[in-house]
Amino acid sequence: MSEHSIKAELLTDVGYINLRGNSQDSAFTKAAEKALGQALPVEPNTISVGQNRIVWLGPDEWLIVAPTATTAKLLSGLSGAVAKQHAAVNDVSGGNIAVSLRGADTRKLFAKGCTLDFHPEVFGVGRCAQTGLGKASVLIGLLDDAPSFELIVRRSFSEYLVKWLQHAGREYGIEFA
């Protein structure tokens, strides 16, 4: 292993819920936040980290990343809470895979396959973006200043993305758990 290191791990015990609704409607946001136990991020390209991770996807769309064991209960509670609102709640767990990447060289790795600026002053903790990495469409979020990033990719691109990360990350001593 080199002196540089990136720790990578496939997150296999998470579920994904897509939530759609009007962020300007206080009845919707209050109902959703009560069911989720945390605030919805309403600022573009941000993440709310608490009991779950809630990722802003658009002005009326969020992706909720939750432990698999709680996804069904969360889905049911959230669906009930926003039932009287103009909203949609869908389990999209079958279509996504998450990869955790930790280490100082992670930003350099991303620079090899992505046009976004990942400098800490530009892409800080709590930021996220939908972008391309290699040739895969991904959702990248920065969870803490370790730095710990989370990549979410469509299941059909996950094998390609893992191979791309392994190849592009060799010089940084990338290690998959």
PDB file of C-alpha atoms in Angstrom:
ATOM      1  CA  MET A   1       0.000   0.000   0.000  1.00  0.00           C
ATOM      2  CA  SER A   2       1.260   3.487  -0.803  1.00  0.00           C
ATOM      3  CA  GLU A   3       1.481   6.286   1.740  1.00  0.00           C
ATOM      4  CA  HIS A   4      -1.664   7.703   0.133  1.00  0.00           C
ATOM      5  CA  SER A   5      -4.828   5.808   0.728  1.00  0.00           C
ATOM      6  CA  ILE A   6      -8.473   5.900  -0.127  1.00  0.00           C
ATOM      7  CA  LYS A   7     -10.786   3.536   1.695  1.00  0.00           C
ATOM      8  CA  ALA A   8     -13.760   2.438  -0.401  1.00  0.00           C
ATOM      9  CA  GLU A   9     -16.734   0.359   0.634  1.00  0.00           C
ATOM     10  CA  LEU A  10     -19.932  -0.733  -1.070  1.00  0.00           C
ATOM     11  CA  LEU A  11     -22.801   0.163   1.231  1.00  0.00           C
ATOM     12  CA  THR A  12     -25.046  -2.862   1.025  1.00  0.00           C
ATOM     13  CA  ASP A  13     -27.342  -2.208   3.978  1.00  0.00           C
ATOM     14  CA  VAL A  14     -29.100   0.956   2.804  1.00  0.00           C
ATOM     15  CA  GLY A  15     -32.443   1.654   1.187  1.00  0.00           C
ATOM     16  CA  TYR A  16     -33.501   4.605  -0.939  1.00  0.00           C
ATOM     17  CA  ILE A  17     -36.760   6.535  -0.941  1.00  0.00           C
ATOM     18  CA  ASN A  18     -37.594   9.172  -3.548  1.00  0.00           C
ATOM     19  CA  LEU A  19     -39.774  12.005  -2.215  1.00  0.00           C
ATOM     20  CA  ARG A  20     -41.476  14.560  -4.444  1.00  0.00           C
ATOM     21  CA  GLY A  21     -43.428  17.562  -3.154  1.00  0.00           C
ATOM     22  CA  ASN A  22     -43.638  21.347  -3.068  1.00  0.00           C
ATOM     23  CA  SER A  23     -40.886  22.732  -0.839  1.00  0.00           C
ATOM     24  CA  GLN A  24     -42.787  26.062  -0.753  1.00  0.00           C
ATOM     25  CA  ASP A  25     -45.826  24.362   0.844  1.00  0.00           C
ATOM     26  CA  SER A  26     -45.326  24.500   4.610  1.00  0.00           C
ATOM     27  CA  ALA A  27     -47.948  21.785   5.194  1.00  0.00           C
ATOM     28  CA  PHE A  28     -45.928  19.409   2.989  1.00  0.00           C
ATOM     29  CA  THR A  29     -42.546  20.256   4.512  1.00  0.00           C
ATOM     30  CA  LYS A  30     -43.825  20.066   8.095  1.00  0.00           C
ATOM     31  CA  ALA A  31     -45.500  16.693   7.458  1.00  0.00           C
ATOM     32  CA  ALA A  32     -42.419  15.266   5.720  1.00  0.00           C
ATOM     33  CA  GLU A  33     -40.009  16.580   8.338  1.00  0.00           C
ATOM     34  CA  LYS A  34     -42.121  15.209  11.183  1.00  0.00           C
ATOM     35  CA  ALA A  35     -42.183  11.752   9.568  1.00  0.00           C
ATOM     36  CA  LEU A  36     -38.446  11.871   8.800  1.00  0.00           C
ATOM     37  CA  GLY A  37     -37.378  13.330  12.121  1.00  0.00           C
ATOM     38  CA  GLN A  38     -35.147  15.876  10.408  1.00  0.00           C
ATOM     39  CA  ALA A  39     -35.295  18.848   8.075  1.00  0.00           C
ATOM     40  CA  LEU A  40     -35.527  18.591   4.312  1.00  0.00           C
ATOM     41  CA  PRO A  41     -32.621  20.392   2.656  1.00  0.00           C
ATOM     42  CA  VAL A  42     -34.118  23.172   0.557  1.00  0.00           C
ATOM     43  CA  GLU A  43     -30.910  24.851  -0.554  1.00  0.00           C
ATOM     44  CA  PRO A  44     -29.768  23.466  -3.932  1.00  0.00           C
ATOM     45  CA  ASN A  45     -27.113  20.747  -3.843  1.00  0.00           C
ATOM     46  CA  THR A  46     -27.146  20.137  -0.090  1.00  0.00           C
ATOM     47  CA  ILE A  47     -27.581  17.157   2.223  1.00  0.00           C
ATOM     48  CA  SER A  48     -29.308  16.877   5.586  1.00  0.00           C
ATOM     49  CA  VAL A  49     -27.441  14.344   7.725  1.00  0.00           C
ATOM     50  CA  GLY A  50     -29.207  12.988  10.769  1.00  0.00           C
ATOM     51  CA  GLN A  51     -30.940   9.716  11.452  1.00  0.00           C
ATOM     52  CA  ASN A  52     -30.971   9.385   7.649  1.00  0.00           C
ATOM     53  CA  ARG A  53     -29.278  11.225   4.813  1.00  0.00           C
ATOM     54  CA  ILE A  54     -31.633  13.403   2.799  1.00  0.00           C
ATOM     55  CA  VAL A  55     -30.184  14.614  -0.490  1.00  0.00           C
ATOM     56  CA  TRP A  56     -31.578  17.568  -2.435  1.00  0.00           C
ATOM     57  CA  LEU A  57     -32.150  16.481  -6.039  1.00  0.00           C
ATOM     58  CA  GLY A  58     -34.232  19.430  -7.205  1.00  0.00           C
ATOM     59  CA  PRO A  59     -36.630  22.077  -5.897  1.00  0.00           C
ATOM     60  CA  ASP A  60     -39.342  19.428  -5.492  1.00  0.00           C
ATOM     61  CA  GLU A  61     -37.340  16.199  -5.123  1.00  0.00           C
ATOM     62  CA  TRP A  62     -35.227  14.475  -2.469  1.00  0.00           C
ATOM     63  CA  LEU A  63     -33.506  11.128  -2.084  1.00  0.00           C
ATOM     64  CA  ILE A  64     -33.653   9.636   1.403  1.00  0.00           C
ATOM     65  CA  VAL A  65     -30.889   7.166   2.228  1.00  0.00           C
ATOM     66  CA  ALA A  66     -31.813   5.021   5.230  1.00  0.00           C
ATOM     67  CA  PRO A  67     -30.782   1.723   6.804  1.00  0.00           C
ATOM     68  CA  THR A  68     -32.460  -1.192   5.026  1.00  0.00           C
ATOM     69  CA  ALA A  69     -34.036  -2.331   8.300  1.00  0.00           C
ATOM     70  CA  THR A  70     -35.965   0.939   8.628  1.00  0.00           C
ATOM     71  CA  THR A  71     -36.774   1.682   4.977  1.00  0.00           C
ATOM     72  CA  ALA A  72     -40.213  -0.024   4.866  1.00  0.00           C
ATOM     73  CA  LYS A  73     -41.369   1.631   8.102  1.00  0.00           C
ATOM     74  CA  LEU A  74     -40.025   5.007   6.981  1.00  0.00           C
ATOM     75  CA  LEU A  75     -41.718   4.617   3.584  1.00  0.00           C
ATOM     76  CA  SER A  76     -45.053   3.805   5.221  1.00  0.00           C
ATOM     77  CA  GLY A  77     -44.822   6.638   7.746  1.00  0.00           C
ATOM     78  CA  LEU A  78     -43.768   9.182   5.157  1.00  0.00           C
ATOM     79  CA  SER A  79     -46.486   8.076   2.713  1.00  0.00           C
ATOM     80  CA  GLY A  80     -49.105   8.467   5.435  1.00  0.00           C
ATOM     81  CA  ALA A  81     -47.776  11.823   6.560  1.00  0.00           C
ATOM     82  CA  VAL A  82     -47.953  13.416   3.106  1.00  0.00           C
ATOM     83  CA  ALA A  83     -51.049  11.550   1.868  1.00  0.00           C
ATOM     84  CA  LYS A  84     -53.180  14.709   1.864  1.00  0.00           C
ATOM     85  CA  GLN A  85     -50.497  16.717   0.073  1.00  0.00           C
ATOM     86  CA  HIS A  86     -49.598  16.898  -3.593  1.00  0.00           C
ATOM     87  CA  ALA A  87     -46.665  14.520  -3.099  1.00  0.00           C
ATOM     88  CA  ALA A  88     -45.166  11.202  -4.167  1.00  0.00           C
ATOM     89  CA  VAL A  89     -43.174   8.705  -2.095  1.00  0.00           C
ATOM     90  CA  ASN A  90     -41.474   5.758  -3.811  1.00  0.00           C
ATOM     91  CA  ASP A  91     -39.076   3.036  -2.759  1.00  0.00           C
ATOM     92  CA  VAL A  92     -36.236   3.088  -5.308  1.00  0.00           C
ATOM     93  CA  SER A  93     -33.911   0.775  -3.375  1.00  0.00           C
ATOM     94  CA  GLY A  94     -33.657  -1.805  -6.134  1.00  0.00           C
ATOM     95  CA  GLY A  95     -32.140   0.627  -8.586  1.00  0.00           C
ATOM     96  CA  ASN A  96     -29.248   2.177  -6.642  1.00  0.00           C
ATOM     97  CA  ILE A  97     -25.895   1.267  -5.108  1.00  0.00           C
ATOM     98  CA  ALA A  98     -23.852   3.455  -2.760  1.00  0.00           C
ATOM     99  CA  VAL A  99     -20.082   3.565  -2.398  1.00  0.00           C
ATOM    100  CA  SER A 100     -18.380   5.232   0.550  1.00  0.00           C
ATOM    101  CA  LEU A 101     -14.980   6.804  -0.206  1.00  0.00           C
ATOM    102  CA  ARG A 102     -12.778   8.178   2.568  1.00  0.00           C
ATOM    103  CA  GLY A 103      -9.334   9.715   2.419  1.00  0.00           C
ATOM    104  CA  ALA A 104      -7.432  12.865   1.588  1.00  0.00           C
ATOM    105  CA  ASP A 105      -6.778  11.805  -2.014  1.00  0.00           C
ATOM    106  CA  THR A 106     -10.445  11.236  -2.871  1.00  0.00           C
ATOM    107  CA  ARG A 107     -10.767  14.714  -4.386  1.00  0.00           C
ATOM    108  CA  LYS A 108      -7.779  13.989  -6.666  1.00  0.00           C
ATOM    109  CA  LEU A 109      -9.382  10.707  -7.720  1.00  0.00           C
ATOM    110  CA  PHE A 110     -12.607  12.496  -8.652  1.00  0.00           C
ATOM    111  CA  ALA A 111     -10.625  15.044 -10.699  1.00  0.00           C
ATOM    112  CA  LYS A 112      -9.536  12.203 -12.998  1.00  0.00           C
ATOM    113  CA  GLY A 113     -13.073  11.572 -14.184  1.00  0.00           C
ATOM    114  CA  CYS A 114     -15.255  14.534 -13.280  1.00  0.00           C
ATOM    115  CA  THR A 115     -15.359  18.183 -14.325  1.00  0.00           C
ATOM    116  CA  LEU A 116     -16.661  19.505 -10.985  1.00  0.00           C
ATOM    117  CA  ASP A 117     -14.411  21.537  -8.702  1.00  0.00           C
ATOM    118  CA  PHE A 118     -14.019  19.504  -5.494  1.00  0.00           C
ATOM    119  CA  HIS A 119     -11.793  22.043  -3.715  1.00  0.00           C
ATOM    120  CA  PRO A 120     -12.936  22.268  -0.054  1.00  0.00           C
ATOM    121  CA  GLU A 121     -13.789  25.958  -0.447  1.00  0.00           C
ATOM    122  CA  VAL A 122     -16.146  25.112  -3.317  1.00  0.00           C
ATOM    123  CA  PHE A 123     -17.438  21.640  -2.438  1.00  0.00           C
ATOM    124  CA  GLY A 124     -17.650  21.607   1.352  1.00  0.00           C
ATOM    125  CA  VAL A 125     -19.302  19.385   3.928  1.00  0.00           C
ATOM    126  CA  GLY A 126     -23.015  19.009   3.284  1.00  0.00           C
ATOM    127  CA  ARG A 127     -22.726  19.638  -0.464  1.00  0.00           C
ATOM    128  CA  CYS A 128     -23.886  17.244  -3.186  1.00  0.00           C
ATOM    129  CA  ALA A 129     -24.081  17.164  -6.962  1.00  0.00           C
ATOM    130  CA  GLN A 130     -25.451  15.008  -9.727  1.00  0.00           C
ATOM    131  CA  THR A 131     -22.670  14.618 -12.274  1.00  0.00           C
ATOM    132  CA  GLY A 132     -20.667  12.228 -14.388  1.00  0.00           C
ATOM    133  CA  LEU A 133     -17.728  10.241 -13.030  1.00  0.00           C
ATOM    134  CA  GLY A 134     -15.842   8.291 -15.643  1.00  0.00           C
ATOM    135  CA  LYS A 135     -18.771   7.547 -17.923  1.00  0.00           C
ATOM    136  CA  ALA A 136     -21.312   6.889 -15.162  1.00  0.00           C
ATOM    137  CA  SER A 137     -23.962   9.276 -13.892  1.00  0.00           C
ATOM    138  CA  VAL A 138     -23.548   9.581 -10.135  1.00  0.00           C
ATOM    139  CA  LEU A 139     -24.763  11.522  -7.134  1.00  0.00           C
ATOM    140  CA  ILE A 140     -21.794  12.649  -5.025  1.00  0.00           C
ATOM    141  CA  GLY A 141     -22.169  13.975  -1.489  1.00  0.00           C
ATOM    142  CA  LEU A 142     -19.590  15.105   1.071  1.00  0.00           C
ATOM    143  CA  LEU A 143     -20.639  13.899   4.527  1.00  0.00           C
ATOM    144  CA  ASP A 144     -17.761  15.164   6.696  1.00  0.00           C
ATOM    145  CA  ASP A 145     -14.336  16.775   6.505  1.00  0.00           C
ATOM    146  CA  ALA A 146     -12.364  13.507   6.872  1.00  0.00           C
ATOM    147  CA  PRO A 147     -13.278  13.719   3.915  1.00  0.00           C
ATOM    148  CA  SER A 148     -15.987  11.077   3.589  1.00  0.00           C
ATOM    149  CA  PHE A 149     -17.831  11.064   0.291  1.00  0.00           C
ATOM    150  CA  GLU A 150     -20.810   8.974  -0.719  1.00  0.00           C
ATOM    151  CA  LEU A 151     -21.405   8.072  -4.355  1.00  0.00           C
ATOM    152  CA  ILE A 152     -24.800   6.808  -5.424  1.00  0.00           C
ATOM    153  CA  VAL A 153     -24.996   5.176  -8.825  1.00  0.00           C
ATOM    154  CA  ARG A 154     -27.625   3.225 -10.723  1.00  0.00           C
ATOM    155  CA  ARG A 155     -27.234  -0.487 -10.095  1.00  0.00           C
ATOM    156  CA  SER A 156     -26.686  -1.152 -13.804  1.00  0.00           C
ATOM    157  CA  PHE A 157     -23.545   1.070 -13.742  1.00  0.00           C
ATOM    158  CA  SER A 158     -22.179  -0.084 -10.375  1.00  0.00           C
ATOM    159  CA  GLU A 159     -19.801  -2.762 -11.676  1.00  0.00           C
ATOM    160  CA  TYR A 160     -18.349  -0.328 -14.208  1.00  0.00           C
ATOM    161  CA  LEU A 161     -17.974   2.389 -11.564  1.00  0.00           C
ATOM    162  CA  VAL A 162     -16.195   0.065  -9.118  1.00  0.00           C
ATOM    163  CA  LYS A 163     -13.756  -1.016 -11.848  1.00  0.00           C
ATOM    164  CA  TRP A 164     -13.187   2.608 -12.836  1.00  0.00           C
ATOM    165  CA  LEU A 165     -12.507   3.564  -9.186  1.00  0.00           C
ATOM    166  CA  GLN A 166     -10.086   0.641  -8.758  1.00  0.00           C
ATOM    167  CA  HIS A 167      -8.189   1.542 -11.932  1.00  0.00           C
ATOM    168  CA  ALA A 168      -8.149   5.317 -11.467  1.00  0.00           C
ATOM    169  CA  GLY A 169      -7.398   5.008  -7.745  1.00  0.00           C
ATOM    170  CA  ARG A 170      -4.361   2.727  -7.974  1.00  0.00           C
ATOM    171  CA  GLU A 171      -1.877   5.577  -7.576  1.00  0.00           C
ATOM    172  CA  TYR A 172      -3.665   6.607  -4.365  1.00  0.00           C
ATOM    173  CA  GLY A 173      -3.637   3.118  -2.875  1.00  0.00           C
ATOM    174  CA  ILE A 174      -7.405   2.676  -3.065  1.00  0.00           C
ATOM    175  CA  GLU A 175      -8.633  -0.228  -0.949  1.00  0.00           C
ATOM    176  CA  PHE A 176     -12.107  -1.742  -1.170  1.00  0.00           C
ATOM    177  CA  ALA A 177     -13.480  -3.274   2.024  1.00  0.00           C
TER     178      ALA A 177
END
